[in-house]
PDB file of C-alpha atoms in Angstrom:
ATOM      1  CA  UNK A   6     -31.077   8.412  11.776  1.00  0.00           C
ATOM      2  CA  UNK A   7     -32.270   5.341  13.605  1.00  0.00           C
ATOM      3  CA  UNK A   8     -30.809   4.244  16.925  1.00  0.00           C
ATOM      4  CA  UNK A   9     -29.296   1.169  15.247  1.00  0.00           C
ATOM      5  CA  UNK A  10     -27.598   3.313  12.585  1.00  0.00           C
ATOM      6  CA  UNK A  11     -26.277   5.704  15.231  1.00  0.00           C
ATOM      7  CA  UNK A  12     -24.860   2.775  17.210  1.00  0.00           C
ATOM      8  CA  UNK A  13     -23.243   1.373  14.067  1.00  0.00           C
ATOM      9  CA  UNK A  14     -21.695   4.783  13.303  1.00  0.00           C
ATOM     10  CA  UNK A  15     -20.315   5.027  16.852  1.00  0.00           C
ATOM     11  CA  UNK A  16     -18.852   1.518  16.612  1.00  0.00           C
ATOM     12  CA  UNK A  17     -17.236   2.310  13.256  1.00  0.00           C
ATOM     13  CA  UNK A  18     -15.733   5.540  14.621  1.00  0.00           C
ATOM     14  CA  UNK A  19     -14.429   3.722  17.706  1.00  0.00           C
ATOM     15  CA  UNK A  20     -12.938   0.992  15.484  1.00  0.00           C
ATOM     16  CA  UNK A  21     -11.301   3.564  13.205  1.00  0.00           C
ATOM     17  CA  UNK A  22      -9.810   5.377  16.196  1.00  0.00           C
ATOM     18  CA  UNK A  23      -8.535   2.156  17.797  1.00  0.00           C
ATOM     19  CA  UNK A  24      -7.015   1.145  14.440  1.00  0.00           C
ATOM     20  CA  UNK A  25      -5.383   4.557  14.137  1.00  0.00           C
ATOM     21  CA  UNK A  26      -3.591   4.344  17.483  1.00  0.00           C
ATOM     22  CA  UNK A  27      -2.789   0.629  17.294  1.00  0.00           C
ATOM     23  CA  UNK A  28      -4.992  -0.615  20.119  1.00  0.00           C
ATOM     24  CA  UNK A  29      -5.192  -4.266  19.061  1.00  0.00           C
ATOM     25  CA  UNK A  30      -7.244  -5.395  22.067  1.00  0.00           C
ATOM     26  CA  UNK A  31      -9.865  -2.700  21.470  1.00  0.00           C
ATOM     27  CA  UNK A  32     -10.010  -3.471  17.737  1.00  0.00           C
ATOM     28  CA  UNK A  33     -10.596  -7.137  18.545  1.00  0.00           C
ATOM     29  CA  UNK A  34     -13.269  -6.285  21.131  1.00  0.00           C
ATOM     30  CA  UNK A  35     -15.089  -3.948  18.738  1.00  0.00           C
ATOM     31  CA  UNK A  36     -15.004  -6.473  15.891  1.00  0.00           C
ATOM     32  CA  UNK A  37     -16.339  -9.154  18.227  1.00  0.00           C
ATOM     33  CA  UNK A  38     -19.115  -6.719  19.220  1.00  0.00           C
ATOM     34  CA  UNK A  39     -20.123  -6.445  15.565  1.00  0.00           C
ATOM     35  CA  UNK A  40     -18.499  -3.153  14.600  1.00  0.00           C
ATOM     36  CA  UNK A  41     -18.572  -2.630  10.831  1.00  0.00           C
ATOM     37  CA  UNK A  42     -15.047  -2.438   9.468  1.00  0.00           C
ATOM     38  CA  UNK A  43     -15.868  -0.037   6.633  1.00  0.00           C
ATOM     39  CA  UNK A  44     -12.854   1.469   4.920  1.00  0.00           C
ATOM     40  CA  UNK A  45     -11.309   3.814   7.506  1.00  0.00           C
ATOM     41  CA  UNK A  46      -9.949   1.235   9.990  1.00  0.00           C
ATOM     42  CA  UNK A  47      -7.820  -0.643   7.420  1.00  0.00           C
ATOM     43  CA  UNK A  48      -6.530   2.568   5.885  1.00  0.00           C
ATOM     44  CA  UNK A  49      -5.677   4.067   9.285  1.00  0.00           C
ATOM     45  CA  UNK A  50      -3.940   0.912  10.503  1.00  0.00           C
ATOM     46  CA  UNK A  51      -1.939   0.688   7.257  1.00  0.00           C
ATOM     47  CA  UNK A  52      -1.029   4.369   7.368  1.00  0.00           C
ATOM     48  CA  UNK A  53       0.311   4.001  10.913  1.00  0.00           C
ATOM     49  CA  UNK A  54       2.125   0.680  10.566  1.00  0.00           C
ATOM     50  CA  UNK A  55      -0.081  -1.520  12.744  1.00  0.00           C
ATOM     51  CA  UNK A  56       0.606  -4.913  11.150  1.00  0.00           C
ATOM     52  CA  UNK A  57      -1.482  -6.988  13.567  1.00  0.00           C
ATOM     53  CA  UNK A  58      -4.528  -4.787  13.131  1.00  0.00           C
ATOM     54  CA  UNK A  59      -4.186  -4.819   9.334  1.00  0.00           C
ATOM     55  CA  UNK A  60      -4.075  -8.633   9.460  1.00  0.00           C
ATOM     56  CA  UNK A  61      -7.054  -8.792  11.825  1.00  0.00           C
ATOM     57  CA  UNK A  62      -9.175  -6.499   9.636  1.00  0.00           C
ATOM     58  CA  UNK A  63      -8.298  -8.393   6.460  1.00  0.00           C
ATOM     59  CA  UNK A  64      -9.060 -11.706   8.177  1.00  0.00           C
ATOM     60  CA  UNK A  65     -12.485 -10.320   9.116  1.00  0.00           C
ATOM     61  CA  UNK A  66     -13.211  -9.335   5.511  1.00  0.00           C
ATOM     62  CA  UNK A  67     -12.154  -5.698   5.164  1.00  0.00           C
ATOM     63  CA  UNK A  68     -11.819  -4.665   1.522  1.00  0.00           C
ATOM     64  CA  UNK A  69      -8.130  -4.653   0.595  1.00  0.00           C
ATOM     65  CA  UNK A  70      -8.706  -1.947  -2.048  1.00  0.00           C
ATOM     66  CA  UNK A  71     -10.965   0.382  -0.048  1.00  0.00           C
ATOM     67  CA  UNK A  72     -10.107   4.058  -0.546  1.00  0.00           C
ATOM     68  CA  UNK A  73     -10.260   7.161   1.599  1.00  0.00           C
ATOM     69  CA  UNK A  74     -11.513  10.597   0.548  1.00  0.00           C
ATOM     70  CA  UNK A  75      -8.361  11.081  -1.559  1.00  0.00           C
ATOM     71  CA  UNK A  76      -8.867   7.752  -3.371  1.00  0.00           C
ATOM     72  CA  UNK A  77      -5.812   6.483  -1.495  1.00  0.00           C
ATOM     73  CA  UNK A  78      -5.744   2.768  -0.664  1.00  0.00           C
ATOM     74  CA  UNK A  79      -4.125   1.040   2.300  1.00  0.00           C
ATOM     75  CA  UNK A  80      -1.360  -0.109  -0.088  1.00  0.00           C
ATOM     76  CA  UNK A  81      -0.578   3.462  -1.106  1.00  0.00           C
ATOM     77  CA  UNK A  82      -0.417   4.639   2.523  1.00  0.00           C
ATOM     78  CA  UNK A  83       1.758   1.717   3.634  1.00  0.00           C
ATOM     79  CA  UNK A  84       4.064   2.324   0.667  1.00  0.00           C
ATOM     80  CA  UNK A  85       4.416   6.053   1.375  1.00  0.00           C
ATOM     81  CA  UNK A  86       5.387   5.331   4.966  1.00  0.00           C
ATOM     82  CA  UNK A  87       7.668   2.396   4.140  1.00  0.00           C
ATOM     83  CA  UNK A  88       5.820  -0.370   5.983  1.00  0.00           C
ATOM     84  CA  UNK A  89       7.267  -3.302   4.037  1.00  0.00           C
ATOM     85  CA  UNK A  90       5.432  -6.030   5.979  1.00  0.00           C
ATOM     86  CA  UNK A  91       2.080  -4.328   5.463  1.00  0.00           C
ATOM     87  CA  UNK A  92       2.778  -3.771   1.754  1.00  0.00           C
ATOM     88  CA  UNK A  93       3.632  -7.469   1.388  1.00  0.00           C
ATOM     89  CA  UNK A  94       0.520  -8.534   3.299  1.00  0.00           C
ATOM     90  CA  UNK A  95      -1.775  -6.302   1.243  1.00  0.00           C
ATOM     91  CA  UNK A  96      -0.275  -7.574  -2.014  1.00  0.00           C
ATOM     92  CA  UNK A  97      -0.586 -11.178  -0.812  1.00  0.00           C
ATOM     93  CA  UNK A  98      -4.261 -10.487  -0.063  1.00  0.00           C
ATOM     94  CA  UNK A  99      -4.866  -9.207  -3.595  1.00  0.00           C
ATOM     95  CA  UNK A 100      -4.397  -5.434  -3.383  1.00  0.00           C
ATOM     96  CA  UNK A 101      -4.398  -3.773  -6.782  1.00  0.00           C
ATOM     97  CA  UNK A 102      -0.741  -3.089  -7.544  1.00  0.00           C
ATOM     98  CA  UNK A 103      -1.591  -0.227  -9.916  1.00  0.00           C
ATOM     99  CA  UNK A 104      -4.347   1.493  -7.909  1.00  0.00           C
ATOM    100  CA  UNK A 105      -4.055   5.281  -8.056  1.00  0.00           C
ATOM    101  CA  UNK A 106      -4.800   8.130  -5.675  1.00  0.00           C
ATOM    102  CA  UNK A 107      -6.662  11.298  -6.644  1.00  0.00           C
ATOM    103  CA  UNK A 108      -3.514  12.618  -8.373  1.00  0.00           C
ATOM    104  CA  UNK A 109      -3.067   9.443 -10.400  1.00  0.00           C
ATOM    105  CA  UNK A 110      -0.042   8.273  -8.401  1.00  0.00           C
ATOM    106  CA  UNK A 111       0.561   4.550  -7.990  1.00  0.00           C
ATOM    107  CA  UNK A 112       2.315   2.697  -5.177  1.00  0.00           C
ATOM    108  CA  UNK A 113       5.348   2.322  -7.464  1.00  0.00           C
ATOM    109  CA  UNK A 114       5.510   6.099  -7.909  1.00  0.00           C
ATOM    110  CA  UNK A 115       5.312   6.639  -4.148  1.00  0.00           C
ATOM    111  CA  UNK A 116       7.908   3.955  -3.407  1.00  0.00           C
ATOM    112  CA  UNK A 117      10.245   5.431  -6.009  1.00  0.00           C
ATOM    113  CA  UNK A 118       9.712   9.007  -4.830  1.00  0.00           C
ATOM    114  CA  UNK A 119      10.341   8.047  -1.189  1.00  0.00           C
ATOM    115  CA  UNK A 120      13.384   5.890  -1.990  1.00  0.00           C
ATOM    116  CA  UNK A 121      11.764   2.673  -0.754  1.00  0.00           C
ATOM    117  CA  UNK A 122      13.988   0.256  -2.696  1.00  0.00           C
ATOM    118  CA  UNK A 123      12.634  -2.959  -1.162  1.00  0.00           C
ATOM    119  CA  UNK A 124       9.064  -1.894  -1.907  1.00  0.00           C
ATOM    120  CA  UNK A 125      10.005  -0.886  -5.475  1.00  0.00           C
ATOM    121  CA  UNK A 126      11.399  -4.403  -5.985  1.00  0.00           C
ATOM    122  CA  UNK A 127       8.302  -5.979  -4.456  1.00  0.00           C
ATOM    123  CA  UNK A 128       5.919  -3.947  -6.631  1.00  0.00           C
ATOM    124  CA  UNK A 129       7.880  -4.679  -9.802  1.00  0.00           C
ATOM    125  CA  UNK A 130       7.873  -8.356  -8.872  1.00  0.00           C
ATOM    126  CA  UNK A 131       4.070  -8.161  -8.662  1.00  0.00           C
ATOM    127  CA  UNK A 132       3.839  -6.582 -12.111  1.00  0.00           C
ATOM    128  CA  UNK A 133       3.456  -2.877 -11.283  1.00  0.00           C
ATOM    129  CA  UNK A 134       3.388  -0.663 -14.357  1.00  0.00           C
ATOM    130  CA  UNK A 135       6.565   1.373 -14.817  1.00  0.00           C
ATOM    131  CA  UNK A 136       4.853   3.291 -17.611  1.00  0.00           C
ATOM    132  CA  UNK A 137       1.916   4.608 -15.565  1.00  0.00           C
ATOM    133  CA  UNK A 138       1.810   8.402 -15.294  1.00  0.00           C
ATOM    134  CA  UNK A 139       0.069  10.691 -12.831  1.00  0.00           C
ATOM    135  CA  UNK A 140      -2.166  13.641 -13.761  1.00  0.00           C
ATOM    136  CA  UNK A 141       0.950  15.715 -14.513  1.00  0.00           C
ATOM    137  CA  UNK A 142       2.458  13.109 -16.834  1.00  0.00           C
ATOM    138  CA  UNK A 143       5.129  12.058 -14.323  1.00  0.00           C
ATOM    139  CA  UNK A 144       6.098   8.389 -14.003  1.00  0.00           C
ATOM    140  CA  UNK A 145       7.998   6.398 -11.359  1.00  0.00           C
ATOM    141  CA  UNK A 146      11.366   6.838 -13.098  1.00  0.00           C
ATOM    142  CA  UNK A 147      10.982  10.608 -13.384  1.00  0.00           C
ATOM    143  CA  UNK A 148       9.932  11.042  -9.759  1.00  0.00           C
ATOM    144  CA  UNK A 149      12.530   8.642  -8.324  1.00  0.00           C
ATOM    145  CA  UNK A 150      14.618  10.004  -5.466  1.00  0.00           C
ATOM    146  CA  UNK A 151      17.399   7.426  -5.357  1.00  0.00           C
ATOM    147  CA  UNK A 152      19.835   5.925  -7.810  1.00  0.00           C
ATOM    148  CA  UNK A 153      19.037   2.314  -6.880  1.00  0.00           C
ATOM    149  CA  UNK A 154      15.319   2.869  -7.539  1.00  0.00           C
ATOM    150  CA  UNK A 155      16.118   4.511 -10.876  1.00  0.00           C
ATOM    151  CA  UNK A 156      18.319   1.574 -11.867  1.00  0.00           C
ATOM    152  CA  UNK A 157      15.596  -0.937 -11.001  1.00  0.00           C
ATOM    153  CA  UNK A 158      12.929   1.074 -12.804  1.00  0.00           C
ATOM    154  CA  UNK A 159      14.973   1.723 -15.934  1.00  0.00           C
ATOM    155  CA  UNK A 160      15.805  -1.961 -16.132  1.00  0.00           C
ATOM    156  CA  UNK A 161      12.167  -2.899 -15.672  1.00  0.00           C
ATOM    157  CA  UNK A 162      11.078  -0.451 -18.392  1.00  0.00           C
ATOM    158  CA  UNK A 163      12.886  -2.582 -20.927  1.00  0.00           C
ATOM    159  CA  UNK A 164      11.248  -5.806 -19.804  1.00  0.00           C
ATOM    160  CA  UNK A 165       7.812  -7.110 -20.659  1.00  0.00           C
ATOM    161  CA  UNK A 166       5.653  -7.259 -17.519  1.00  0.00           C
ATOM    162  CA  UNK A 167       5.575 -11.046 -17.423  1.00  0.00           C
ATOM    163  CA  UNK A 168       9.376 -11.219 -17.611  1.00  0.00           C
ATOM    164  CA  UNK A 169      10.090  -8.722 -14.800  1.00  0.00           C
ATOM    165  CA  UNK A 170       9.581 -11.220 -12.033  1.00  0.00           C
ATOM    166  CA  UNK A 171      12.513 -13.358 -13.215  1.00  0.00           C
ATOM    167  CA  UNK A 172      14.849 -10.479 -14.015  1.00  0.00           C
ATOM    168  CA  UNK A 173      14.670  -8.368 -10.867  1.00  0.00           C
ATOM    169  CA  UNK A 174      17.575 -10.177  -9.245  1.00  0.00           C
ATOM    170  CA  UNK A 175      19.801  -9.093 -12.128  1.00  0.00           C
ATOM    171  CA  UNK A 176      18.742  -5.453 -11.874  1.00  0.00           C
ATOM    172  CA  UNK A 177      19.041  -5.546  -8.093  1.00  0.00           C
ATOM    173  CA  UNK A 178      22.606  -6.791  -8.481  1.00  0.00           C
ATOM    174  CA  UNK A 179      23.364  -3.913 -10.872  1.00  0.00           C
ATOM    175  CA  UNK A 180      21.884  -1.415  -8.411  1.00  0.00           C
ATOM    176  CA  UNK A 181      24.035  -2.863  -5.622  1.00  0.00           C
ATOM    177  CA  UNK A 182      27.144  -2.374  -7.801  1.00  0.00           C
ATOM    178  CA  UNK A 183      26.242   1.313  -8.222  1.00  0.00           C
ATOM    179  CA  UNK A 184      25.984   1.752  -4.469  1.00  0.00           C
ATOM    180  CA  UNK A 185      29.539   0.524  -4.301  1.00  0.00           C
TER     181      UNK A 185
END
């Protein structure tokens, strides 16, 4: 390995670590010093809820659909952990709404499984597939952990993808009635 490659590797590792712990000043310094953003920094920042760092990395050109060793994207991690602002930002920046991890799970499946109602609504609004199944044949409705998510998903199943965006308010109202 050349000295330049070793330096680049050290910068990338330092950037990933700073992104992981939420050290915005260090992330900014490393990016200004020419650190490559690779895939790990965005994924780590998304996984740990560091909105400012996610924004900074995306503004500098980090790939919104980069994956880790488990084929998990920043969107999937942010969804699992319930970071609504990061999910919204990633979707606004063009993240693939139906990207899957190494088990074939989508963000909608994770949001449904974790009871993340606001994220379920957001993903459906962006056209997420309700019919997608993981490697075990499970879909978002089957894996859902809360009644409100199930109501939204079952309503969306009956709607063509293009029509979901305009009908979510109706299904959200029905889910609110169930909550009582």
